Amino acid sequence: MTPGETTGSWDNALEAKQEDFEAWGMNARCSAPASHPRTVGELNGALTATRNAGTSAGLRGAGCSYGDAALNTDGCIVDFRHWNRIVSFDEQTGVMVAEPGVTIEQVWHEALPHGWWPPVVPGTMFPTLGGCLAMNIHGKNNFQAGTIGRHVRSFDLMLADGTVKTCSEEANKDLFHAAIGGFGMLGAFTRIELQLKQVHSGDLEVQGTACANLTEMVAHFEEHWETCDYLVGWVDAFGGGRGLIHQAWYPGQGVDTNTAATLQRSHQELPPRFLGFIPRSWMWCGMWCFMHKPGMRFVNAIKYRLGRRQSGRARYRQPLVGFSFLLDYVPHWKYAYKPGAFIQYQAFVPERNAIATFEAQLRLCKEHGIIPFLGVLKKHLPDPFLMTHAVNGYSLALDLPLARGGRNRVWKLAHAMDDVVLDAGGRFYLAKDSTLTPEGFKTAYPPENLARFLELKRALDPDGLFQTDLSRRLLEPLG
Ligand SMILES: Cc1cc2nc3c(=O)[nH]c(=O)nc-3n(C[C@H](O)[C@H](O)[C@H](O)COP(=O)(O)OP(=O)(O)OC[C@H]3O[C@@H](n4cnc5c(N)ncnc54)[C@H](O)[C@@H]3O)c2cc1C
């Protein structure tokens, strides 16, 4: 497609139907005209119409970013969810070519029966590949597998002028490393070629360990990370940072004697009813009863005690889907926060400062009277992407409840934590962010990376076609 060419059916951005969109954490929303392209021509039509209307295009996948990354209050939304065919999948090599709206769920549905698994997955299976590349997602295996960008063989990217560029480690390498993790600012992914990971079982071997505090947790990670495939820590913020670590291994070839069965979807999917009679779709109502400080203190204490009883026992088998997407088993679990909402605050801190920083964050939470309902610890390694969030160290993700009218208090806490994290040389993850300031954003990234990103943005999108509420909050003030 050449600049200016349009074959799209969506001719006038301002005549498009107005739709409502929400941040995944229910902490922000917008109403905007939306297009739903299914082809390169339709996308070009939508972008041309947006340009002609003098407004901006906010790109949106499944809307699983916790904050304002996929909202565009002042412009239009381009919603990729319906552009979602798997174009090809090679069962021999594990290479998949997919449209941008294909979800992680579609990927494993197609690939797992043939012995392939997405190499990097987030904690939910519903994000689209376009959204995952734009944020350069990481999984519980970040220290082994890197971010998703490492497994992308190539992609096509539609730029603001309608040109489509094919990028890989060989072709347009600079753009390859900038658009992955570029939070939809440099162009729209229209085709993605991904290398999947070969697996010899639909199960993982899992072992749990209880730790009395963050120091023990990090020591455990350091001792084991080189010899396992996944490591994740659940942190009890009510219990001062004690927690449970789960480490997991892919069974080697021949270990699972029932591979044909474990690779099937039927082995992965949970029954629709909990305890045989409670529909899973109702489970969030049960959670709702505990969504206050005493309730969560109680739930966390029980979880820790049960985990401690299992601690150090022999490995057990768990389906890949159950281990990877535990929260998806409780549909709409976030509704348990209603009538409030929540934000997730995830800080990435170099190893040498990680424990002190996370302990300081938990102290600040206590001082501000806002205790995170959920804390998750992961280990990370740096990667070659321009706007990467990963550091050689650790991240702690904290779910902070946002009671009605409590916005100022939570933002104040987040800004106090920003100071601690930035002093420690830390970074943030835009897929989770709601609260960062432009100054904090600027300090978190190496100046040369940020300068190069802004330079690319000006060169490829001089009129600022691609915008979101997040980009207007963090990027625009930096020019
Ligand atoms: C329960 C839960 C658990 C999570 N766990 C993790 C985790 O463990 N690790 C992790 O890394 N993330 C995690 N996430 C965050 C999630 O993986 C990211 O926010 C991801 O980007 C969501 O993809 P999406 O399709 O929903 O994109 P959206 O949220 O809709 O958009 C994300 C970004 O991608 C851009 N974008 C969307 N489509 C395109 C496109 N075609 N071309 C260019 N840009 C595009 C948008 O403009 C936006 O900037 C989690 C989210 C949830 C809700």
PDB file of N, CA and C and ligand atoms in Angstrom, residues 24 58-66 69-70 80 100 121-124 126-132 134-140 157 183-185 187-190 327-328 333 378 389 429 431-432 468, ligand 1:
ATOM      1  N   TRP A  24      -8.475  -1.491  31.787  1.00  0.00           N
ATOM      2  CA  TRP A  24      -8.782  -2.811  32.355  1.00  0.00           C
ATOM      3  C   TRP A  24      -9.012  -2.723  33.866  1.00  0.00           C
ATOM      4  N   GLY A  58      -6.068   6.304  18.325  1.00  0.00           N
ATOM      5  CA  GLY A  58      -5.543   5.501  19.435  1.00  0.00           C
ATOM      6  C   GLY A  58      -5.722   4.032  19.090  1.00  0.00           C
ATOM      7  N   LEU A  59      -4.631   3.291  19.055  1.00  0.00           N
ATOM      8  CA  LEU A  59      -4.712   1.878  18.664  1.00  0.00           C
ATOM      9  C   LEU A  59      -5.107   1.057  19.889  1.00  0.00           C
ATOM     10  N   ARG A  60      -5.952   0.067  19.669  1.00  0.00           N
ATOM     11  CA  ARG A  60      -6.449  -0.720  20.808  1.00  0.00           C
ATOM     12  C   ARG A  60      -6.586  -2.190  20.422  1.00  0.00           C
ATOM     13  N   GLY A  61      -6.047  -3.059  21.299  1.00  0.00           N
ATOM     14  CA  GLY A  61      -6.230  -4.495  21.111  1.00  0.00           C
ATOM     15  C   GLY A  61      -7.402  -4.941  21.964  1.00  0.00           C
ATOM     16  N   ALA A  62      -7.120  -5.823  22.924  1.00  0.00           N
ATOM     17  CA  ALA A  62      -8.201  -6.332  23.771  1.00  0.00           C
ATOM     18  C   ALA A  62      -8.475  -5.428  24.973  1.00  0.00           C
ATOM     19  N   GLY A  63      -7.708  -4.337  25.104  1.00  0.00           N
ATOM     20  CA  GLY A  63      -7.938  -3.408  26.221  1.00  0.00           C
ATOM     21  C   GLY A  63      -7.518  -3.992  27.565  1.00  0.00           C
ATOM     22  N   CYS A  64      -6.507  -4.855  27.568  1.00  0.00           N
ATOM     23  CA  CYS A  64      -6.060  -5.472  28.832  1.00  0.00           C
ATOM     24  C   CYS A  64      -4.989  -4.649  29.547  1.00  0.00           C
ATOM     25  N   SER A  65      -4.640  -3.491  29.030  1.00  0.00           N
ATOM     26  CA  SER A  65      -3.713  -2.638  29.770  1.00  0.00           C
ATOM     27  C   SER A  65      -4.476  -2.036  30.947  1.00  0.00           C
ATOM     28  N   TYR A  66      -3.822  -2.002  32.102  1.00  0.00           N
ATOM     29  CA  TYR A  66      -4.528  -1.626  33.334  1.00  0.00           C
ATOM     30  C   TYR A  66      -4.957  -0.162  33.350  1.00  0.00           C
ATOM     31  N   ALA A  69      -3.425   3.263  28.475  1.00  0.00           N
ATOM     32  CA  ALA A  69      -2.591   3.021  27.290  1.00  0.00           C
ATOM     33  C   ALA A  69      -3.406   2.810  26.018  1.00  0.00           C
ATOM     34  N   ALA A  70      -4.638   2.350  26.141  1.00  0.00           N
ATOM     35  CA  ALA A  70      -5.428   2.072  24.939  1.00  0.00           C
ATOM     36  C   ALA A  70      -6.722   2.900  24.930  1.00  0.00           C
ATOM     37  N   PHE A  80      -8.590  -3.426  17.027  1.00  0.00           N
ATOM     38  CA  PHE A  80      -8.063  -4.510  16.188  1.00  0.00           C
ATOM     39  C   PHE A  80      -8.681  -5.874  16.474  1.00  0.00           C
ATOM     40  N   PRO A 100      -3.115  -8.943  13.566  1.00  0.00           N
ATOM     41  CA  PRO A 100      -2.786  -8.298  14.848  1.00  0.00           C
ATOM     42  C   PRO A 100      -3.792  -8.549  15.974  1.00  0.00           C
ATOM     43  N   VAL A 121       4.054 -15.499  27.729  1.00  0.00           N
ATOM     44  CA  VAL A 121       2.633 -15.160  27.910  1.00  0.00           C
ATOM     45  C   VAL A 121       2.465 -14.257  29.132  1.00  0.00           C
ATOM     46  N   PRO A 122       1.485 -13.359  29.081  1.00  0.00           N
ATOM     47  CA  PRO A 122       1.166 -12.577  30.282  1.00  0.00           C
ATOM     48  C   PRO A 122       0.292 -13.412  31.207  1.00  0.00           C
ATOM     49  N   GLY A 123      -0.190 -12.810  32.292  1.00  0.00           N
ATOM     50  CA  GLY A 123      -1.000 -13.552  33.263  1.00  0.00           C
ATOM     51  C   GLY A 123      -2.433 -13.789  32.820  1.00  0.00           C
ATOM     52  N   THR A 124      -2.777 -13.361  31.625  1.00  0.00           N
ATOM     53  CA  THR A 124      -4.103 -13.620  31.067  1.00  0.00           C
ATOM     54  C   THR A 124      -3.949 -13.976  29.597  1.00  0.00           C
ATOM     55  N   PHE A 126      -6.127 -13.282  27.182  1.00  0.00           N
ATOM     56  CA  PHE A 126      -7.008 -12.527  26.294  1.00  0.00           C
ATOM     57  C   PHE A 126      -6.356 -11.396  25.484  1.00  0.00           C
ATOM     58  N   PRO A 127      -5.134 -10.930  25.809  1.00  0.00           N
ATOM     59  CA  PRO A 127      -4.526  -9.870  24.991  1.00  0.00           C
ATOM     60  C   PRO A 127      -4.289 -10.308  23.542  1.00  0.00           C
ATOM     61  N   THR A 128      -4.260  -9.317  22.660  1.00  0.00           N
ATOM     62  CA  THR A 128      -3.970  -9.577  21.250  1.00  0.00           C
ATOM     63  C   THR A 128      -2.458  -9.553  21.025  1.00  0.00           C
ATOM     64  N   LEU A 129      -2.036 -10.154  19.912  1.00  0.00           N
ATOM     65  CA  LEU A 129      -0.591 -10.130  19.611  1.00  0.00           C
ATOM     66  C   LEU A 129      -0.128  -8.703  19.337  1.00  0.00           C
ATOM     67  N   GLY A 130      -0.974  -7.900  18.665  1.00  0.00           N
ATOM     68  CA  GLY A 130      -0.598  -6.503  18.411  1.00  0.00           C
ATOM     69  C   GLY A 130      -0.344  -5.760  19.711  1.00  0.00           C
ATOM     70  N   GLY A 131      -1.244  -5.936  20.677  1.00  0.00           N
ATOM     71  CA  GLY A 131      -1.083  -5.284  21.986  1.00  0.00           C
ATOM     72  C   GLY A 131       0.139  -5.812  22.719  1.00  0.00           C
ATOM     73  N   CYS A 132       0.394  -7.117  22.582  1.00  0.00           N
ATOM     74  CA  CYS A 132       1.549  -7.721  23.276  1.00  0.00           C
ATOM     75  C   CYS A 132       2.869  -7.205  22.703  1.00  0.00           C
ATOM     76  N   ALA A 134       3.219  -4.286  21.135  1.00  0.00           N
ATOM     77  CA  ALA A 134       3.311  -2.845  21.416  1.00  0.00           C
ATOM     78  C   ALA A 134       3.841  -2.591  22.819  1.00  0.00           C
ATOM     79  N   MET A 135       3.551  -3.507  23.764  1.00  0.00           N
ATOM     80  CA  MET A 135       4.048  -3.348  25.135  1.00  0.00           C
ATOM     81  C   MET A 135       5.271  -4.228  25.395  1.00  0.00           C
ATOM     82  N   ASN A 136       5.609  -5.098  24.442  1.00  0.00           N
ATOM     83  CA  ASN A 136       6.734  -6.027  24.604  1.00  0.00           C
ATOM     84  C   ASN A 136       6.595  -6.798  25.922  1.00  0.00           C
ATOM     85  N   ILE A 137       5.536  -7.551  25.992  1.00  0.00           N
ATOM     86  CA  ILE A 137       5.175  -8.215  27.260  1.00  0.00           C
ATOM     87  C   ILE A 137       6.248  -9.194  27.745  1.00  0.00           C
ATOM     88  N   HIS A 138       6.217  -9.425  29.041  1.00  0.00           N
ATOM     89  CA  HIS A 138       7.101 -10.413  29.677  1.00  0.00           C
ATOM     90  C   HIS A 138       6.227 -11.443  30.395  1.00  0.00           C
ATOM     91  N   GLY A 139       6.808 -12.599  30.664  1.00  0.00           N
ATOM     92  CA  GLY A 139       6.091 -13.617  31.418  1.00  0.00           C
ATOM     93  C   GLY A 139       6.831 -13.992  32.686  1.00  0.00           C
ATOM     94  N   LYS A 140       6.386 -15.090  33.292  1.00  0.00           N
ATOM     95  CA  LYS A 140       7.038 -15.582  34.510  1.00  0.00           C
ATOM     96  C   LYS A 140       8.368 -16.244  34.172  1.00  0.00           C
ATOM     97  N   LEU A 157       4.340  -3.194   9.666  1.00  0.00           N
ATOM     98  CA  LEU A 157       3.897  -2.051  10.464  1.00  0.00           C
ATOM     99  C   LEU A 157       3.368  -0.975   9.526  1.00  0.00           C
ATOM    100  N   PHE A 183       4.564   1.213  22.406  1.00  0.00           N
ATOM    101  CA  PHE A 183       3.192   1.492  22.867  1.00  0.00           C
ATOM    102  C   PHE A 183       2.298   2.172  21.815  1.00  0.00           C
ATOM    103  N   GLY A 184       2.389   1.617  20.588  1.00  0.00           N
ATOM    104  CA  GLY A 184       1.486   2.049  19.520  1.00  0.00           C
ATOM    105  C   GLY A 184       1.727   3.451  19.015  1.00  0.00           C
ATOM    106  N   MET A 185       2.924   3.979  19.228  1.00  0.00           N
ATOM    107  CA  MET A 185       3.204   5.372  18.871  1.00  0.00           C
ATOM    108  C   MET A 185       3.846   5.513  17.490  1.00  0.00           C
ATOM    109  N   GLY A 187       3.447   3.175  14.794  1.00  0.00           N
ATOM    110  CA  GLY A 187       2.686   2.581  13.700  1.00  0.00           C
ATOM    111  C   GLY A 187       1.825   1.455  14.229  1.00  0.00           C
ATOM    112  N   ALA A 188       1.072   0.849  13.295  1.00  0.00           N
ATOM    113  CA  ALA A 188       0.157  -0.239  13.683  1.00  0.00           C
ATOM    114  C   ALA A 188       0.663  -1.556  13.109  1.00  0.00           C
ATOM    115  N   PHE A 189       0.779  -2.558  13.979  1.00  0.00           N
ATOM    116  CA  PHE A 189       1.158  -3.893  13.511  1.00  0.00           C
ATOM    117  C   PHE A 189       0.007  -4.451  12.680  1.00  0.00           C
ATOM    118  N   THR A 190       0.340  -4.962  11.485  1.00  0.00           N
ATOM    119  CA  THR A 190      -0.721  -5.524  10.642  1.00  0.00           C
ATOM    120  C   THR A 190      -0.504  -7.011  10.364  1.00  0.00           C
ATOM    121  N   LEU A 327      -5.653 -16.536  36.926  1.00  0.00           N
ATOM    122  CA  LEU A 327      -6.744 -15.590  37.192  1.00  0.00           C
ATOM    123  C   LEU A 327      -7.883 -15.691  36.172  1.00  0.00           C
ATOM    124  N   ASP A 328      -7.568 -16.191  34.977  1.00  0.00           N
ATOM    125  CA  ASP A 328      -8.631 -16.315  33.966  1.00  0.00           C
ATOM    126  C   ASP A 328      -9.688 -17.326  34.378  1.00  0.00           C
ATOM    127  N   TRP A 333     -12.969 -11.373  37.514  1.00  0.00           N
ATOM    128  CA  TRP A 333     -12.579 -11.238  38.927  1.00  0.00           C
ATOM    129  C   TRP A 333     -12.393  -9.779  39.326  1.00  0.00           C
ATOM    130  N   LYS A 378       8.769 -10.858  40.212  1.00  0.00           N
ATOM    131  CA  LYS A 378       9.346 -11.587  39.067  1.00  0.00           C
ATOM    132  C   LYS A 378      10.795 -11.174  38.881  1.00  0.00           C
ATOM    133  N   HIS A 389      11.104  -2.019  29.429  1.00  0.00           N
ATOM    134  CA  HIS A 389      10.890  -1.776  30.854  1.00  0.00           C
ATOM    135  C   HIS A 389      11.789  -2.680  31.689  1.00  0.00           C
ATOM    136  N   TYR A 429       6.351   0.115  33.789  1.00  0.00           N
ATOM    137  CA  TYR A 429       5.826  -0.640  32.650  1.00  0.00           C
ATOM    138  C   TYR A 429       4.527   0.036  32.204  1.00  0.00           C
ATOM    139  N   ALA A 431       2.190  -0.709  30.257  1.00  0.00           N
ATOM    140  CA  ALA A 431       0.956  -1.506  30.176  1.00  0.00           C
ATOM    141  C   ALA A 431       0.210  -1.505  31.507  1.00  0.00           C
ATOM    142  N   LYS A 432       0.928  -1.218  32.579  1.00  0.00           N
ATOM    143  CA  LYS A 432       0.309  -1.254  33.909  1.00  0.00           C
ATOM    144  C   LYS A 432       0.102   0.152  34.471  1.00  0.00           C
ATOM    145  N   THR A 468      -2.574   8.415  22.418  1.00  0.00           N
ATOM    146  CA  THR A 468      -3.489   7.819  23.415  1.00  0.00           C
ATOM    147  C   THR A 468      -3.504   8.762  24.613  1.00  0.00           C
TER     148      THR A 468
HETATM  149  C1  LIG B   1      -4.882 -10.012  34.412  1.00  0.00           C
HETATM  150  C2  LIG B   1      -3.746  -9.422  33.613  1.00  0.00           C
HETATM  151  C3  LIG B   1      -2.472  -9.948  33.756  1.00  0.00           C
HETATM  152  C4  LIG B   1      -1.410  -9.412  33.027  1.00  0.00           C
HETATM  153  N1  LIG B   1      -0.172  -9.962  33.176  1.00  0.00           N
HETATM  154  C5  LIG B   1       0.872  -9.481  32.472  1.00  0.00           C
HETATM  155  C6  LIG B   1       2.159 -10.074  32.568  1.00  0.00           C
HETATM  156  O1  LIG B   1       2.367 -11.025  33.323  1.00  0.00           O
HETATM  157  N2  LIG B   1       3.152  -9.557  31.815  1.00  0.00           N
HETATM  158  C7  LIG B   1       2.955  -8.508  30.972  1.00  0.00           C
HETATM  159  O2  LIG B   1       3.908  -8.104  30.308  1.00  0.00           O
HETATM  160  N3  LIG B   1       1.747  -7.921  30.849  1.00  0.00           N
HETATM  161  C8  LIG B   1       0.715  -8.385  31.578  1.00  0.00           C
HETATM  162  N4  LIG B   1      -0.528  -7.814  31.438  1.00  0.00           N
HETATM  163  C9  LIG B   1      -0.662  -6.630  30.577  1.00  0.00           C
HETATM  164  C10 LIG B   1      -1.008  -7.006  29.125  1.00  0.00           C
HETATM  165  O3  LIG B   1      -0.274  -8.105  28.700  1.00  0.00           O
HETATM  166  C11 LIG B   1      -0.641  -5.815  28.236  1.00  0.00           C
HETATM  167  O4  LIG B   1      -1.331  -4.680  28.661  1.00  0.00           O
HETATM  168  C12 LIG B   1      -0.947  -6.054  26.751  1.00  0.00           C
HETATM  169  O5  LIG B   1      -0.402  -4.987  26.030  1.00  0.00           O
HETATM  170  C13 LIG B   1      -2.444  -6.140  26.511  1.00  0.00           C
HETATM  171  O6  LIG B   1      -2.701  -6.397  25.148  1.00  0.00           O
HETATM  172  P1  LIG B   1      -4.067  -5.879  24.499  1.00  0.00           P
HETATM  173  O7  LIG B   1      -4.294  -6.604  23.218  1.00  0.00           O
HETATM  174  O8  LIG B   1      -5.150  -5.946  25.472  1.00  0.00           O
HETATM  175  O9  LIG B   1      -3.655  -4.390  24.156  1.00  0.00           O
HETATM  176  P2  LIG B   1      -4.308  -3.013  24.680  1.00  0.00           P
HETATM  177  O10 LIG B   1      -4.286  -2.972  26.132  1.00  0.00           O
HETATM  178  O11 LIG B   1      -5.599  -2.790  23.983  1.00  0.00           O
HETATM  179  O12 LIG B   1      -3.215  -2.008  24.099  1.00  0.00           O
HETATM  180  C14 LIG B   1      -1.903  -2.030  24.609  1.00  0.00           C
HETATM  181  C15 LIG B   1      -1.016  -1.133  23.758  1.00  0.00           C
HETATM  182  O13 LIG B   1      -0.866  -1.690  22.469  1.00  0.00           O
HETATM  183  C16 LIG B   1      -1.173  -0.729  21.463  1.00  0.00           C
HETATM  184  N5  LIG B   1      -1.702  -1.513  20.341  1.00  0.00           N
HETATM  185  C17 LIG B   1      -2.779  -2.348  20.356  1.00  0.00           C
HETATM  186  N6  LIG B   1      -2.897  -2.957  19.151  1.00  0.00           N
HETATM  187  C18 LIG B   1      -1.891  -2.488  18.374  1.00  0.00           C
HETATM  188  C19 LIG B   1      -1.481  -2.741  17.026  1.00  0.00           C
HETATM  189  N7  LIG B   1      -2.115  -3.593  16.215  1.00  0.00           N
HETATM  190  N8  LIG B   1      -0.378  -2.091  16.563  1.00  0.00           N
HETATM  191  C20 LIG B   1       0.318  -1.229  17.365  1.00  0.00           C
HETATM  192  N9  LIG B   1      -0.040  -0.952  18.638  1.00  0.00           N
HETATM  193  C21 LIG B   1      -1.128  -1.590  19.129  1.00  0.00           C
HETATM  194  C22 LIG B   1      -2.135   0.218  22.136  1.00  0.00           C
HETATM  195  O14 LIG B   1      -2.125   1.502  21.526  1.00  0.00           O
HETATM  196  C23 LIG B   1      -1.586   0.266  23.550  1.00  0.00           C
HETATM  197  O15 LIG B   1      -0.530   1.195  23.638  1.00  0.00           O
HETATM  198  C24 LIG B   1      -1.616  -8.322  32.127  1.00  0.00           C
HETATM  199  C25 LIG B   1      -2.894  -7.799  31.983  1.00  0.00           C
HETATM  200  C26 LIG B   1      -3.949  -8.348  32.704  1.00  0.00           C
HETATM  201  C27 LIG B   1      -5.320  -7.770  32.521  1.00  0.00           C
END
